[in-house]
Amino acid sequence: MMESGPITGPVVTDATAGETALRSPDLAGVPAKPNPAADELGGTFWRRFAFRRPLAALILQRLGLSVGLLFAVSLMIFGGIEALPGDFATTYLGQSATPQAVENIRKDLGLDRPWSERYLSWLGGAVQGDFGTSWASRNSVSEQIGNRLGNSLFLAFFAALISVPLAVGLGMLAVQFRNRLPDKIINVISLAAISLPEFFIGYLLIMFFAVKWGVATFPATVYDSMGFTERLSAIALPVATLVLVVLAHMMRMTRAAILNVMSSAYVETAELKGLGTFRIIARHAAPNAVAPVINVVALNLAYLVVGVVVVEVVFVYPGMGQYMVDAVTVRDMPVVQACGLIFAAFYIFLNMAADILAILANPRLRHPR
Amino acid sequence: MNLRSIPFSAWIGIIGIAIALLCALFAPFLAPFGEREVVGDIWLPAGGDFLLGTDNLGRDLLSRLIYGARTTIFVALAATVLSFALGMILSFTAAVTGGFVDQFFSRFNDLMMAVPTLIFALVVLAVLPQHLWILVLVMAVLDSTRVFRIGRAVALDVAVMEFVEAARLRGEGNIWIIFREILPNTLSPLLAEFGLRFAFSILFLSTLSFLGLGIQPPAADWGGMVKDNKDGIIFGISAALIPGAAIAALAICVNLVVDWLMKRTSSLKGGRGDA
Amino acid sequence: MPELLSVKNLKIEATSYPPGEPPKVVTLVEDVSFDLQKGKVLGLIGESGAGKSTIGLSALAYGRGGCRITGGQVLLNGRDILKLGRGGINSVRGRHVCYVAQSAAAAFNPAHKLGDQVIEASLRHGIMNREEATKRALYLFRVLGLPNPETFGDRYPHQVSGGQLQRAMTAMALCPNPELIVFDEPTTALDVTTQIDVLAAIKHAIEETDTAALYITHDLAVVAQISDDIMVLRHGKTVEYGTTKQVIEAPREEYTRALVSVRQAKRDEAPDQTDTLLKIEHVHAGYANGFKVLHDVSMHLPKGQTLAIVGESGSGKSTLARVITGLLPPSEGRITFEGKELPKALKGRTNDELRRIQMIYQMADTAMNPRQTVREIVGRPLSFYFGMHGAKKTERVKELLDQIEMGTRFLDRYPAELSGGQKQRVAIARALAAQPELILCDEPTSALDPLVAEGILNLLLKLQEETAVSYVFITHDIAIVRAIADSVAVMHRGRLVRFGPKSKVLSPPFDDYTDLLLKSVPEMEIGWLEKVLKTRRMESAGN
């Protein structure tokens, strides 16, 4: 309900489908030759293709759209920062800024070059996985990120592993007992849960599990030489926090998606055929509920990616989120840009996955006329 | 509408919001101590002179909580009102005008929404100087993308109705169509959405403050208070949990009211009749 | 002969939740009793809200959307199915009693093939094995006249047309060899030329398999073709119950008589004069995505007369109305109003040009702002076009309410507080308020119950006499054309098929499409369906 992806449903008219797919390679930085004849030829080819293979066409279109979106986001993250007021060199030096020092530092950081040039070299580097050097530590950003990205994904992966089946299960339970006591209890608890800030849940868990009862560890430090089980016990509390954060949303949306299917006319038809409850759910409701539920799951996983930022700060966990927050406080722009782009990429990718899976699960598109 | 039809859960929400608003409005009269006044030792336990104990600098936690209500609620409210104004104007314009304007606004909105709100805010706040109005503006602009999306959907729902077409055929201008034909029919869902956005703004502001990018000390605000007192947790001092609980309680109260508003909206459409 | 289905003193209630008020229990059906013998068909007829679907579903002991059967008995072969438990009722549904829904498009599961869905009940109830069931499905597809019956079952619901889906739904109901089928308005959502085929297929199939049926519809002419007995319902109560012959030919009750006689209104046409109000010349139009809807359409309308545009869904008749109003500018051609060419797009027209053409919609519900009172709705054109306000405006609104035969007590009501017919009257008053020369009526009566619709038509005729306003009347109903038109335009797939004075257009020699259209309209005559089918067979034999 609150956070959903930027890409709308899979209904797209033919014309826009052709347009985006044609435009996307161009957007991705590969310069297309300005040849109108070829363009037109491509148009008719695309149209024919979209007509014959609508499923493939839609998926290609989604892929193109995501690449285009990511490119636009990179432009926004880089260009937006340029357009905003505030001079980094001055900020960087703080009180001790003399004009000469500012000039030197600008040159040092490459800020004296025109921004389009800097953008292209930044983007070129980013595509190859090189995000430049940090202003604060003078280390390679990519090296730092490489390590921390793994840590963040490790955390998110386990949170997803627990929360997805739990949310779908609870959602189904709530539907089964619709408007009865279990449903009402689940509803009230989940309403409360979506109102809790991540850091509150986190500190609450630390207070009780780590400090009072001593059954978990805090802070959740991990390092390279750590064994797998040690790691797991270290991330127990952060994972629990993330699960609680994302669970309520996912469950409420799952419940709504399943209820929507259960109130449809074809489920009534199945009931009037005298089929048993299990058969109705398994054979008639489930195939149609899969697409919306997958969508819900993917959207919430995208939300999870953002959730790690706060949770990592709370638990002092060496991941991407903490890295980014630290960089923001000291205004270490290369790091902020790199982290921003990577977070956005994950978010866009998961939204795209949600879309594509929903398209794949739609029988109307799978079996064209 | 009569008062008795308001369910119990919504009453809890309304009362909770009312208490928070009272604290916010009359903070100087209600708070036993000053906002920035150091009154005792650090992290004194609750009880005695200090009902909720003291914080990491020895300030009275209850007083700061009451003053914090003021900052948190007013900043969140300002951001929500601003984001609503911005989002509604743009979305209704897009829905009513259609064509290129709609396409442009919608695509740009998609682009803004392609970056998670928090990440976007982190990037932008890293560049901008730290002022309160900038914070409000950033929150408002980012949140307005969500408002735009729902506003456009709701307005389009109504805009395709025949009474809007009838008004167009009569020769009415866009202003009349938006304010007299569409807006009165979208108030209910938009009111619910406003509550939802407000709850989200409270959480978002608190998160930013918690990360050190929101309200700057020494001003009291709930998210910042959690940050100030978080180091006490390891020693079993629950000072950080109290403002956290306040945020949660307020957000829950707002959501309870929203939940009721939404149910009310959907029951307006009525059940399925006999065909 | 023992009764197959015997319903005794049925009572059905539902709980409604009016906003801001405590829930209320509403009685939908009260004291309804009927009997049905093996192989017979009972027609349940009534307006919307008469409770006919609810009664039909009670034969499967099913309450839709919160309806509860709270009293009476439903005896199937002498056994009260209301007393059965969940397992017991499941062995009745889909085995002894089957259901055909109004919208087959929604009632089929989009995720499965049609064939699998058709045979599902037979398999699950263990009536036959897969091979037998598939064979029976094939037989039924043939009986129902579905194209390519061998491969029809391999298709998905969205891959076939609405008429075919409706027939497939009938096959699904017939497949387990039930004793009774409940048909819930099976042809209402279909076009009239499709309806007749489906109707014939259903009739043939239930006769062939000797299945009893409850046939629910609002169209007396349809039910007269298919049922042995008819029960007329109103507000959840029985009005009249008798044999089809008695109900159609000698109705006992006032209400039934009115239903039977509705379609008999006729009006003589006025001569086509030279004083042309509206002229449409060679209009082509299409939508932005390149889909062309209108091809070279020309027609004209003299002052003070009525032009009826007839066609089925997709014929382009509503699009033509949008072109006239300027909502959809034509790509070619021109429209002249009182000798002056109208600007193509809405934006280019002056307020006075807009004032002179007004519109009435099919759904009065959505055509009026639910947050405005009758006074505001009717008053707005007065202040907008004529700058009226205050007492003068109120006075004029009252006059208009008088003209549409509604009292001034409706002034401060909201649309939700009016009945369907009253809403349509207010919509007419709003159009009249602008003192137009032309009113476009887009199926203004098709969503209304027959008696209410007749009242609206009479009102429109009366207003034409009083104000000499012209109408363009868009409809799919030939009976309405007969009742009110002076000239008629028949449209089919975006082209004008036939245009001229009513007497010429509606009498032979016909073109193929008009012939089909006219012959497909059910007439209030027992045996009409057989007659039409017979002439069709003869014609095809002759070819």
PDB file of N, CA and C in Angstrom, chain A residues 79-110:
ATOM      1  N   GLY A  79      24.186  14.421 -12.018  1.00  0.00           N
ATOM      2  CA  GLY A  79      23.849  15.784 -12.452  1.00  0.00           C
ATOM      3  C   GLY A  79      23.129  16.561 -11.370  1.00  0.00           C
ATOM      4  N   GLY A  80      22.266  15.853 -10.643  1.00  0.00           N
ATOM      5  CA  GLY A  80      21.506  16.525  -9.592  1.00  0.00           C
ATOM      6  C   GLY A  80      22.428  17.129  -8.555  1.00  0.00           C
ATOM      7  N   ILE A  81      23.433  16.372  -8.223  1.00  0.00           N
ATOM      8  CA  ILE A  81      24.384  16.844  -7.224  1.00  0.00           C
ATOM      9  C   ILE A  81      25.122  18.078  -7.742  1.00  0.00           C
ATOM     10  N   GLU A  82      25.453  18.053  -9.030  1.00  0.00           N
ATOM     11  CA  GLU A  82      26.133  19.200  -9.623  1.00  0.00           C
ATOM     12  C   GLU A  82      25.257  20.443  -9.578  1.00  0.00           C
ATOM     13  N   ALA A  83      23.965  20.212  -9.858  1.00  0.00           N
ATOM     14  CA  ALA A  83      23.067  21.357  -9.983  1.00  0.00           C
ATOM     15  C   ALA A  83      22.756  21.981  -8.630  1.00  0.00           C
ATOM     16  N   LEU A  84      22.882  21.187  -7.568  1.00  0.00           N
ATOM     17  CA  LEU A  84      22.529  21.717  -6.258  1.00  0.00           C
ATOM     18  C   LEU A  84      23.610  22.667  -5.753  1.00  0.00           C
ATOM     19  N   PRO A  85      23.214  23.623  -4.949  1.00  0.00           N
ATOM     20  CA  PRO A  85      24.190  24.602  -4.471  1.00  0.00           C
ATOM     21  C   PRO A  85      25.175  23.960  -3.489  1.00  0.00           C
ATOM     22  N   GLY A  86      26.268  24.625  -3.262  1.00  0.00           N
ATOM     23  CA  GLY A  86      27.259  24.103  -2.314  1.00  0.00           C
ATOM     24  C   GLY A  86      28.504  23.662  -3.049  1.00  0.00           C
ATOM     25  N   ASP A  87      29.659  24.149  -2.625  1.00  0.00           N
ATOM     26  CA  ASP A  87      30.905  23.785  -3.298  1.00  0.00           C
ATOM     27  C   ASP A  87      31.643  22.767  -2.445  1.00  0.00           C
ATOM     28  N   PHE A  88      31.963  21.640  -3.090  1.00  0.00           N
ATOM     29  CA  PHE A  88      32.564  20.570  -2.307  1.00  0.00           C
ATOM     30  C   PHE A  88      33.915  20.956  -1.729  1.00  0.00           C
ATOM     31  N   ALA A  89      34.660  21.640  -2.553  1.00  0.00           N
ATOM     32  CA  ALA A  89      36.005  21.981  -2.108  1.00  0.00           C
ATOM     33  C   ALA A  89      35.936  22.788  -0.819  1.00  0.00           C
ATOM     34  N   THR A  90      35.034  23.778  -0.783  1.00  0.00           N
ATOM     35  CA  THR A  90      34.891  24.600   0.408  1.00  0.00           C
ATOM     36  C   THR A  90      34.440  23.749   1.588  1.00  0.00           C
ATOM     37  N   THR A  91      33.451  22.902   1.323  1.00  0.00           N
ATOM     38  CA  THR A  91      32.964  22.038   2.391  1.00  0.00           C
ATOM     39  C   THR A  91      34.078  21.123   2.878  1.00  0.00           C
ATOM     40  N   TYR A  92      34.814  20.651   1.931  1.00  0.00           N
ATOM     41  CA  TYR A  92      35.858  19.680   2.216  1.00  0.00           C
ATOM     42  C   TYR A  92      36.916  20.273   3.141  1.00  0.00           C
ATOM     43  N   LEU A  93      37.281  21.509   2.854  1.00  0.00           N
ATOM     44  CA  LEU A  93      38.322  22.140   3.659  1.00  0.00           C
ATOM     45  C   LEU A  93      37.791  22.728   4.957  1.00  0.00           C
ATOM     46  N   GLY A  94      36.497  23.029   4.933  1.00  0.00           N
ATOM     47  CA  GLY A  94      35.907  23.599   6.154  1.00  0.00           C
ATOM     48  C   GLY A  94      36.411  25.006   6.407  1.00  0.00           C
ATOM     49  N   GLN A  95      36.704  25.297   7.665  1.00  0.00           N
ATOM     50  CA  GLN A  95      37.062  26.658   8.083  1.00  0.00           C
ATOM     51  C   GLN A  95      38.369  27.143   7.439  1.00  0.00           C
ATOM     52  N   SER A  96      39.266  26.201   7.172  1.00  0.00           N
ATOM     53  CA  SER A  96      40.604  26.586   6.763  1.00  0.00           C
ATOM     54  C   SER A  96      40.730  26.909   5.278  1.00  0.00           C
ATOM     55  N   ALA A  97      39.614  27.181   4.595  1.00  0.00           N
ATOM     56  CA  ALA A  97      39.661  27.348   3.150  1.00  0.00           C
ATOM     57  C   ALA A  97      40.267  28.687   2.738  1.00  0.00           C
ATOM     58  N   THR A  98      41.443  28.644   2.141  1.00  0.00           N
ATOM     59  CA  THR A  98      41.962  29.832   1.467  1.00  0.00           C
ATOM     60  C   THR A  98      41.688  29.634  -0.014  1.00  0.00           C
ATOM     61  N   PRO A  99      41.578  30.705  -0.800  1.00  0.00           N
ATOM     62  CA  PRO A  99      41.289  30.556  -2.232  1.00  0.00           C
ATOM     63  C   PRO A  99      42.278  29.619  -2.908  1.00  0.00           C
ATOM     64  N   GLN A 100      43.528  29.706  -2.513  1.00  0.00           N
ATOM     65  CA  GLN A 100      44.553  28.880  -3.141  1.00  0.00           C
ATOM     66  C   GLN A 100      44.317  27.404  -2.827  1.00  0.00           C
ATOM     67  N   ALA A 101      44.005  27.138  -1.540  1.00  0.00           N
ATOM     68  CA  ALA A 101      43.771  25.756  -1.120  1.00  0.00           C
ATOM     69  C   ALA A 101      42.569  25.183  -1.850  1.00  0.00           C
ATOM     70  N   VAL A 102      41.513  26.012  -1.973  1.00  0.00           N
ATOM     71  CA  VAL A 102      40.304  25.573  -2.668  1.00  0.00           C
ATOM     72  C   VAL A 102      40.635  25.214  -4.108  1.00  0.00           C
ATOM     73  N   GLU A 103      41.441  26.090  -4.738  1.00  0.00           N
ATOM     74  CA  GLU A 103      41.818  25.866  -6.124  1.00  0.00           C
ATOM     75  C   GLU A 103      42.581  24.542  -6.266  1.00  0.00           C
ATOM     76  N   ASN A 104      43.499  24.335  -5.346  1.00  0.00           N
ATOM     77  CA  ASN A 104      44.293  23.118  -5.390  1.00  0.00           C
ATOM     78  C   ASN A 104      43.433  21.869  -5.247  1.00  0.00           C
ATOM     79  N   ILE A 105      42.536  21.961  -4.268  1.00  0.00           N
ATOM     80  CA  ILE A 105      41.744  20.771  -3.992  1.00  0.00           C
ATOM     81  C   ILE A 105      40.794  20.476  -5.158  1.00  0.00           C
ATOM     82  N   ARG A 106      40.281  21.547  -5.773  1.00  0.00           N
ATOM     83  CA  ARG A 106      39.395  21.379  -6.928  1.00  0.00           C
ATOM     84  C   ARG A 106      40.126  20.630  -8.033  1.00  0.00           C
ATOM     85  N   LYS A 107      41.378  21.037  -8.260  1.00  0.00           N
ATOM     86  CA  LYS A 107      42.177  20.420  -9.294  1.00  0.00           C
ATOM     87  C   LYS A 107      42.440  18.955  -8.919  1.00  0.00           C
ATOM     88  N   ASP A 108      42.756  18.789  -7.653  1.00  0.00           N
ATOM     89  CA  ASP A 108      43.082  17.481  -7.129  1.00  0.00           C
ATOM     90  C   ASP A 108      41.926  16.501  -7.336  1.00  0.00           C
ATOM     91  N   LEU A 109      40.711  16.987  -7.053  1.00  0.00           N
ATOM     92  CA  LEU A 109      39.532  16.125  -7.169  1.00  0.00           C
ATOM     93  C   LEU A 109      38.998  16.097  -8.589  1.00  0.00           C
ATOM     94  N   GLY A 110      39.592  16.852  -9.451  1.00  0.00           N
ATOM     95  CA  GLY A 110      39.131  16.870 -10.839  1.00  0.00           C
ATOM     96  C   GLY A 110      37.896  17.717 -11.042  1.00  0.00           C
TER      97      GLY A 110
END
